[in-house]
mmCIF file of C-alpha atoms and ligand atoms in Angstrom:
data_model
loop_
_atom_site.group_PDB
_atom_site.id
_atom_site.type_symbol
_atom_site.label_atom_id
_atom_site.label_comp_id
_atom_site.label_asym_id
_atom_site.label_seq_id
_atom_site.Cartn_x
_atom_site.Cartn_y
_atom_site.Cartn_z
ATOM 1 C CA MET Q 1339 22.574 13.763 -12.431
ATOM 2 C CA ASN Q 1340 23.082 10.882 -15.044
ATOM 3 C CA ASP Q 1341 26.493 12.111 -16.277
ATOM 4 C CA PRO Q 1342 28.909 9.136 -15.411
ATOM 5 C CA ARG Q 1343 31.305 11.555 -13.628
ATOM 6 C CA PHE Q 1344 28.728 12.193 -10.975
ATOM 7 C CA ALA Q 1345 28.222 8.495 -10.178
ATOM 8 C CA GLY Q 1346 31.962 8.081 -9.218
ATOM 9 C CA ILE Q 1347 34.236 5.226 -8.776
ATOM 10 C CA GLY Q 1348 36.542 4.044 -5.988
ATOM 11 C CA MET Q 1349 36.707 6.630 -3.241
ATOM 12 C CA THR Q 1350 33.955 8.631 -4.846
ATOM 13 C CA SER Q 1351 31.614 5.556 -5.420
ATOM 14 C CA ALA Q 1352 28.119 4.844 -3.949
ATOM 15 C CA ARG Q 1353 29.630 2.679 -1.333
ATOM 16 C CA THR Q 1354 31.962 5.459 -0.139
ATOM 17 C CA ARG Q 1355 29.121 7.914 0.120
ATOM 18 C CA ASP Q 1356 26.930 5.373 1.974
ATOM 19 C CA ARG Q 1357 29.702 5.124 4.574
ATOM 20 C CA LEU Q 1358 29.720 8.929 4.890
ATOM 21 C CA VAL Q 1359 25.913 9.026 5.397
ATOM 22 C CA GLN Q 1360 26.190 6.196 8.002
ATOM 23 C CA ARG Q 1361 28.825 8.261 9.885
ATOM 24 C CA LEU Q 1362 26.582 11.327 9.820
ATOM 25 C CA ARG Q 1363 23.671 9.199 11.112
ATOM 26 C CA GLU Q 1364 25.854 8.158 14.020
ATOM 27 C CA GLN Q 1365 26.761 11.595 14.748
ATOM 28 C CA GLY Q 1366 22.988 12.511 15.251
ATOM 29 C CA ILE Q 1367 21.666 13.671 11.776
ATOM 30 C CA ARG Q 1368 18.206 12.423 11.692
ATOM 31 C CA SER Q 1369 16.421 13.895 8.729
ATOM 32 C CA ALA Q 1370 16.021 11.285 5.997
ATOM 33 C CA GLU Q 1371 15.577 13.845 3.212
ATOM 34 C CA VAL Q 1372 18.881 15.633 4.252
ATOM 35 C CA LEU Q 1373 20.837 12.390 4.480
ATOM 36 C CA GLU Q 1374 19.552 11.273 1.102
ATOM 37 C CA ARG Q 1375 20.756 14.597 -0.564
ATOM 38 C CA ILE Q 1376 24.124 14.178 0.935
ATOM 39 C CA ARG Q 1377 24.107 10.622 -0.496
ATOM 40 C CA THR Q 1378 22.994 11.810 -4.027
ATOM 41 C CA VAL Q 1379 24.837 15.155 -4.512
ATOM 42 C CA PRO Q 1380 28.348 14.447 -5.919
ATOM 43 C CA ARG Q 1381 30.656 16.307 -3.554
ATOM 44 C CA HIS Q 1382 33.640 15.310 -5.462
ATOM 45 C CA ILE Q 1383 32.875 17.505 -8.413
ATOM 46 C CA PHE Q 1384 32.983 20.535 -6.064
ATOM 47 C CA VAL Q 1385 36.710 20.032 -5.175
ATOM 48 C CA ASP Q 1386 40.022 19.972 -7.154
ATOM 49 C CA GLU Q 1387 40.544 16.719 -9.030
ATOM 50 C CA ALA Q 1388 43.440 16.165 -6.752
ATOM 51 C CA LEU Q 1389 41.247 16.174 -3.600
ATOM 52 C CA ALA Q 1390 38.464 14.217 -5.102
ATOM 53 C CA SER Q 1391 39.430 10.905 -3.304
ATOM 54 C CA ARG Q 1392 38.862 12.753 -0.049
ATOM 55 C CA ALA Q 1393 35.537 14.327 -0.914
ATOM 56 C CA TYR Q 1394 33.569 11.787 1.085
ATOM 57 C CA GLU Q 1395 35.592 12.215 4.206
ATOM 58 C CA ASP Q 1396 33.852 14.142 6.804
ATOM 59 C CA THR Q 1397 36.111 17.252 6.635
ATOM 60 C CA ALA Q 1398 36.428 20.630 5.250
ATOM 61 C CA LEU Q 1399 38.679 20.966 2.141
ATOM 62 C CA PRO Q 1400 40.453 24.028 0.417
ATOM 63 C CA ILE Q 1401 38.622 25.450 -2.468
ATOM 64 C CA GLY Q 1402 41.063 28.338 -3.249
ATOM 65 C CA PHE Q 1403 41.055 31.918 -2.284
ATOM 66 C CA GLY Q 1404 41.690 30.816 1.552
ATOM 67 C CA GLN Q 1405 38.176 29.519 1.664
ATOM 68 C CA THR Q 1406 36.926 25.931 2.334
ATOM 69 C CA ILE Q 1407 34.085 23.721 1.274
ATOM 70 C CA SER Q 1408 32.065 22.957 4.438
ATOM 71 C CA GLN Q 1409 32.404 19.789 6.187
ATOM 72 C CA PRO Q 1410 29.532 17.359 5.402
ATOM 73 C CA TYR Q 1411 28.446 17.145 8.982
ATOM 74 C CA ILE Q 1412 28.076 20.872 9.084
ATOM 75 C CA VAL Q 1413 26.172 21.026 5.829
ATOM 76 C CA ALA Q 1414 23.830 18.275 7.140
ATOM 77 C CA ARG Q 1415 23.475 19.901 10.484
ATOM 78 C CA MET Q 1416 22.709 23.458 9.011
ATOM 79 C CA SER Q 1417 20.248 22.002 6.562
ATOM 80 C CA GLU Q 1418 18.538 20.015 9.193
ATOM 81 C CA ALA Q 1419 18.276 22.931 11.414
ATOM 82 C CA LEU Q 1420 16.909 25.115 8.701
ATOM 83 C CA LEU Q 1421 14.173 22.621 7.771
ATOM 84 C CA GLN Q 1422 13.069 21.627 11.269
ATOM 85 C CA SER Q 1423 9.887 23.377 11.410
ATOM 86 C CA GLY Q 1424 8.640 22.368 8.029
ATOM 87 C CA PRO Q 1425 8.962 23.028 4.302
ATOM 88 C CA LEU Q 1426 10.737 26.351 3.020
ATOM 89 C CA HIS Q 1427 9.837 28.258 0.010
ATOM 90 C CA ASN Q 1428 12.141 31.306 -0.158
ATOM 91 C CA VAL Q 1429 15.616 30.810 1.197
ATOM 92 C CA LEU Q 1430 18.592 33.180 1.250
ATOM 93 C CA GLU Q 1431 22.068 31.668 1.331
ATOM 94 C CA ILE Q 1432 25.221 33.711 2.176
ATOM 95 C CA GLY Q 1433 28.570 32.256 1.250
ATOM 96 C CA THR Q 1434 27.982 30.146 -1.924
ATOM 97 C CA GLY Q 1435 31.622 29.163 -1.935
ATOM 98 C CA CYS Q 1436 31.941 26.198 -4.248
ATOM 99 C CA GLY Q 1437 28.071 25.663 -4.307
ATOM 100 C CA TYR Q 1438 27.987 22.495 -2.498
ATOM 101 C CA GLN Q 1439 25.763 23.559 0.383
ATOM 102 C CA THR Q 1440 23.584 25.262 -2.321
ATOM 103 C CA ALA Q 1441 23.241 21.941 -4.349
ATOM 104 C CA VAL Q 1442 22.279 20.132 -1.254
ATOM 105 C CA LEU Q 1443 19.569 22.726 -0.257
ATOM 106 C CA SER Q 1444 18.365 23.056 -3.833
ATOM 107 C CA GLY Q 1445 16.557 19.664 -3.589
ATOM 108 C CA LEU Q 1446 15.105 20.448 -0.244
ATOM 109 C CA VAL Q 1447 13.471 23.888 -0.730
ATOM 110 C CA THR Q 1448 11.579 25.722 -3.413
ATOM 111 C CA ARG Q 1449 13.847 28.676 -4.240
ATOM 112 C CA ILE Q 1450 17.201 29.839 -3.296
ATOM 113 C CA TYR Q 1451 18.949 33.211 -3.420
ATOM 114 C CA SER Q 1452 22.705 32.744 -3.051
ATOM 115 C CA ILE Q 1453 25.290 35.555 -2.392
ATOM 116 C CA GLU Q 1454 29.074 35.160 -2.674
ATOM 117 C CA ARG Q 1455 31.728 38.017 -2.343
ATOM 118 C CA ILE Q 1456 34.496 36.220 -4.339
ATOM 119 C CA GLU Q 1457 33.472 36.392 -8.052
ATOM 120 C CA ALA Q 1458 35.741 33.483 -9.222
ATOM 121 C CA LEU Q 1459 34.096 31.213 -6.798
ATOM 122 C CA LEU Q 1460 30.773 32.229 -7.634
ATOM 123 C CA GLN Q 1461 31.331 31.672 -11.509
ATOM 124 C CA ARG Q 1462 32.640 28.172 -10.652
ATOM 125 C CA ALA Q 1463 29.725 27.497 -8.337
ATOM 126 C CA LYS Q 1464 27.311 28.588 -11.206
ATOM 127 C CA LEU Q 1465 28.885 26.103 -13.562
ATOM 128 C CA ARG Q 1466 28.743 23.241 -11.289
ATOM 129 C CA LEU Q 1467 25.144 23.758 -10.565
ATOM 130 C CA LYS Q 1468 24.429 24.084 -14.159
ATOM 131 C CA GLU Q 1469 25.987 20.705 -14.860
ATOM 132 C CA LEU Q 1470 23.937 19.146 -12.030
ATOM 133 C CA SER Q 1471 20.743 20.655 -13.819
ATOM 134 C CA VAL Q 1472 19.863 22.635 -10.736
ATOM 135 C CA LYS Q 1473 17.441 25.433 -11.731
ATOM 136 C CA ASN Q 1474 15.933 26.821 -8.658
ATOM 137 C CA VAL Q 1475 18.933 29.030 -7.600
ATOM 138 C CA ARG Q 1476 19.617 32.753 -8.231
ATOM 139 C CA PHE Q 1477 23.079 33.894 -7.623
ATOM 140 C CA ARG Q 1478 24.567 37.229 -6.714
ATOM 141 C CA HIS Q 1479 28.106 38.586 -6.598
ATOM 142 C CA GLY Q 1480 27.902 40.800 -3.488
ATOM 143 C CA ASP Q 1481 28.280 41.341 0.259
ATOM 144 C CA GLY Q 1482 25.908 39.148 1.932
ATOM 145 C CA MET Q 1483 25.992 41.211 5.144
ATOM 146 C CA GLU Q 1484 23.458 43.436 3.472
ATOM 147 C CA GLY Q 1485 21.240 40.427 2.562
ATOM 148 C CA TRP Q 1486 19.183 40.544 -0.636
ATOM 149 C CA LYS Q 1487 16.286 43.018 0.037
ATOM 150 C CA SER Q 1488 14.266 42.704 -3.259
ATOM 151 C CA HIS Q 1489 13.436 38.959 -2.547
ATOM 152 C CA ALA Q 1490 12.913 39.453 1.092
ATOM 153 C CA PRO Q 1491 11.167 38.252 3.373
ATOM 154 C CA TYR Q 1492 12.816 34.853 3.561
ATOM 155 C CA ASP Q 1493 11.341 31.882 5.532
ATOM 156 C CA GLY Q 1494 15.034 30.573 5.807
ATOM 157 C CA ILE Q 1495 18.378 32.241 5.838
ATOM 158 C CA LEU Q 1496 21.660 30.188 6.046
ATOM 159 C CA VAL Q 1497 25.050 31.829 6.465
ATOM 160 C CA ALA Q 1498 28.229 29.801 5.846
ATOM 161 C CA ALA Q 1499 30.787 32.258 7.241
ATOM 162 C CA ALA Q 1500 31.072 33.884 10.810
ATOM 163 C CA PRO Q 1501 30.626 37.454 11.639
ATOM 164 C CA LEU Q 1502 31.466 38.702 15.177
ATOM 165 C CA SER Q 1503 27.793 39.733 15.623
ATOM 166 C CA VAL Q 1504 24.576 39.041 13.622
ATOM 167 C CA PRO Q 1505 24.094 41.604 10.754
ATOM 168 C CA GLU Q 1506 21.002 43.695 11.499
ATOM 169 C CA ALA Q 1507 19.836 43.521 7.736
ATOM 170 C CA LEU Q 1508 19.452 39.682 8.004
ATOM 171 C CA LEU Q 1509 17.233 39.786 11.007
ATOM 172 C CA THR Q 1510 15.043 42.514 9.080
ATOM 173 C CA GLN Q 1511 14.647 40.346 6.114
ATOM 174 C CA LEU Q 1512 13.436 37.274 8.019
ATOM 175 C CA ALA Q 1513 9.677 36.402 7.638
ATOM 176 C CA GLU Q 1514 7.379 35.729 10.598
ATOM 177 C CA ASN Q 1515 8.416 32.320 11.826
ATOM 178 C CA GLY Q 1516 11.308 32.415 9.529
ATOM 179 C CA ARG Q 1517 14.705 31.104 10.841
ATOM 180 C CA LEU Q 1518 18.294 32.265 10.331
ATOM 181 C CA ILE Q 1519 20.958 29.598 10.888
ATOM 182 C CA MET Q 1520 24.565 31.165 11.253
ATOM 183 C CA PRO Q 1521 27.774 30.812 13.063
ATOM 184 C CA VAL Q 1522 28.533 33.877 15.181
ATOM 185 C CA GLY Q 1523 31.869 34.729 17.022
ATOM 186 C CA GLY Q 1524 35.619 35.284 16.514
ATOM 187 C CA GLU Q 1525 38.271 32.603 15.718
ATOM 188 C CA GLY Q 1526 38.224 29.819 18.453
ATOM 189 C CA GLY Q 1527 34.911 31.130 19.950
ATOM 190 C CA GLN Q 1528 32.164 30.575 17.481
ATOM 191 C CA GLU Q 1529 28.679 29.201 18.044
ATOM 192 C CA LEU Q 1530 26.141 27.962 15.583
ATOM 193 C CA MET Q 1531 23.046 30.091 16.298
ATOM 194 C CA ARG Q 1532 19.370 29.771 15.292
ATOM 195 C CA PHE Q 1533 17.448 32.989 15.221
ATOM 196 C CA THR Q 1534 13.748 32.813 14.709
ATOM 197 C CA ARG Q 1535 11.235 35.777 14.283
ATOM 198 C CA ARG Q 1536 8.033 35.367 16.236
ATOM 199 C CA ASP Q 1537 5.476 38.133 17.040
ATOM 200 C CA GLN Q 1538 7.956 40.907 16.043
ATOM 201 C CA LYS Q 1539 10.643 39.402 18.506
ATOM 202 C CA ILE Q 1540 13.755 37.409 17.701
ATOM 203 C CA GLU Q 1541 14.268 34.103 19.580
ATOM 204 C CA LYS Q 1542 17.838 33.140 19.938
ATOM 205 C CA THR Q 1543 19.084 29.575 20.504
ATOM 206 C CA SER Q 1544 22.760 28.096 20.371
ATOM 207 C CA LEU Q 1545 23.177 24.901 18.526
ATOM 208 C CA GLY Q 1546 26.721 24.377 19.860
ATOM 209 C CA PRO Q 1547 30.429 25.218 19.003
ATOM 210 C CA VAL Q 1548 31.614 25.499 15.443
ATOM 211 C CA SER Q 1549 34.561 26.622 13.369
ATOM 212 C CA PHE Q 1550 33.882 28.682 10.172
ATOM 213 C CA VAL Q 1551 35.797 31.083 7.954
ATOM 214 C CA PRO Q 1552 35.138 34.784 8.869
ATOM 215 C CA LEU Q 1553 32.231 36.655 7.133
ATOM 216 C CA GLN Q 1554 34.103 39.477 5.407
ATOM 217 C CA PRO Q 1555 32.895 42.854 4.279
ATOM 218 C CA GLY Q 1556 32.999 44.147 0.521
ATOM 219 C CA VAL Q 1557 33.590 42.075 -2.573
ATOM 220 C CA VAL Q 1558 36.525 40.523 -4.460
ATOM 221 C CA ALA Q 1559 36.230 40.887 -8.221
ATOM 222 C CA GLY Q 1560 37.795 38.603 -11.016
HETATM 223 N N1 SAH R 2890 28.886 26.353 1.898
HETATM 224 C C1 SAH R 2890 30.088 26.756 1.149
HETATM 225 C C2 SAH R 2890 31.076 27.342 2.159
HETATM 226 C C3 SAH R 2890 32.151 28.278 1.729
HETATM 227 S S1 SAH R 2890 33.138 28.999 2.850
HETATM 228 C C4 SAH R 2890 30.763 25.481 0.486
HETATM 229 O O1 SAH R 2890 30.358 24.490 0.932
HETATM 230 O O2 SAH R 2890 31.512 25.692 -0.353
HETATM 231 C C5 SAH R 2890 32.317 30.393 3.042
HETATM 232 C C6 SAH R 2890 32.122 31.329 1.959
HETATM 233 O O3 SAH R 2890 31.609 32.573 2.399
HETATM 234 C C7 SAH R 2890 33.392 31.804 1.210
HETATM 235 O O4 SAH R 2890 33.338 31.388 -0.176
HETATM 236 C C8 SAH R 2890 33.501 33.284 1.370
HETATM 237 O O5 SAH R 2890 34.119 33.920 0.409
HETATM 238 C C9 SAH R 2890 32.055 33.614 1.658
HETATM 239 N N2 SAH R 2890 31.883 34.882 2.318
HETATM 240 C C10 SAH R 2890 32.444 35.598 3.405
HETATM 241 N N3 SAH R 2890 32.002 36.763 3.671
HETATM 242 C C11 SAH R 2890 30.964 37.021 2.812
HETATM 243 C C12 SAH R 2890 30.084 38.000 2.529
HETATM 244 N N4 SAH R 2890 30.052 39.148 3.347
HETATM 245 N N5 SAH R 2890 29.193 37.877 1.581
HETATM 246 C C13 SAH R 2890 29.111 36.699 0.788
HETATM 247 N N6 SAH R 2890 30.065 35.772 1.031
HETATM 248 C C14 SAH R 2890 30.851 35.837 1.909
#
């Protein structure tokens, strides 16, 4: 990460990022490793240049195709929830989007498999992560509702878009003691959920109300 573009100036500088991390701490994010990733991953390179000055505000921003880059608080909250019970080696991410959450996670886990249904977004995300020299991510253009069976079981699964109910395939691909963090519910009524597989059963916990774009079936080419 030693490209001068990544260091940022003015509204993308280290000082602006420190302020974001301080805000996240005040909002209850405790994990030092997650906060450190949020401080070091240059969020401004994942958004349009015209929006770069807003990249360290704690807000979702448009990334095209009707999708958004997740709010930093949500990225931090989901990463923290995923990592709470110890280090993770094999992680599945659904909804790569611009690749920001992927970049944050890539420094916190051994390996990530990331699926995105909109090909143009996936190509852009791949490029960004290459620029950041991230090497532990494999990407797939596909429908994440089906998971990615050939690399299962996963000790962590993170989903960045909300279905009305949890896709069965994702629960099936979860390892023993593995956890799935995902929003569930329709517009205006979503909850962030944690599903944990223990002794062949699935434990279910709500982590509070959230607002995500919908998880959609099928793929978008081009
Ligand atoms: N963490 C991403 C969030 C992007 S928004 C970021 O910070 O950029 C959610 C993404 O999920 C969108 O890019 C959307 O296209 C994708 N998505 C929605 N349904 C999907 C599905 N069934 N399979 C894979 N990706 C999906």
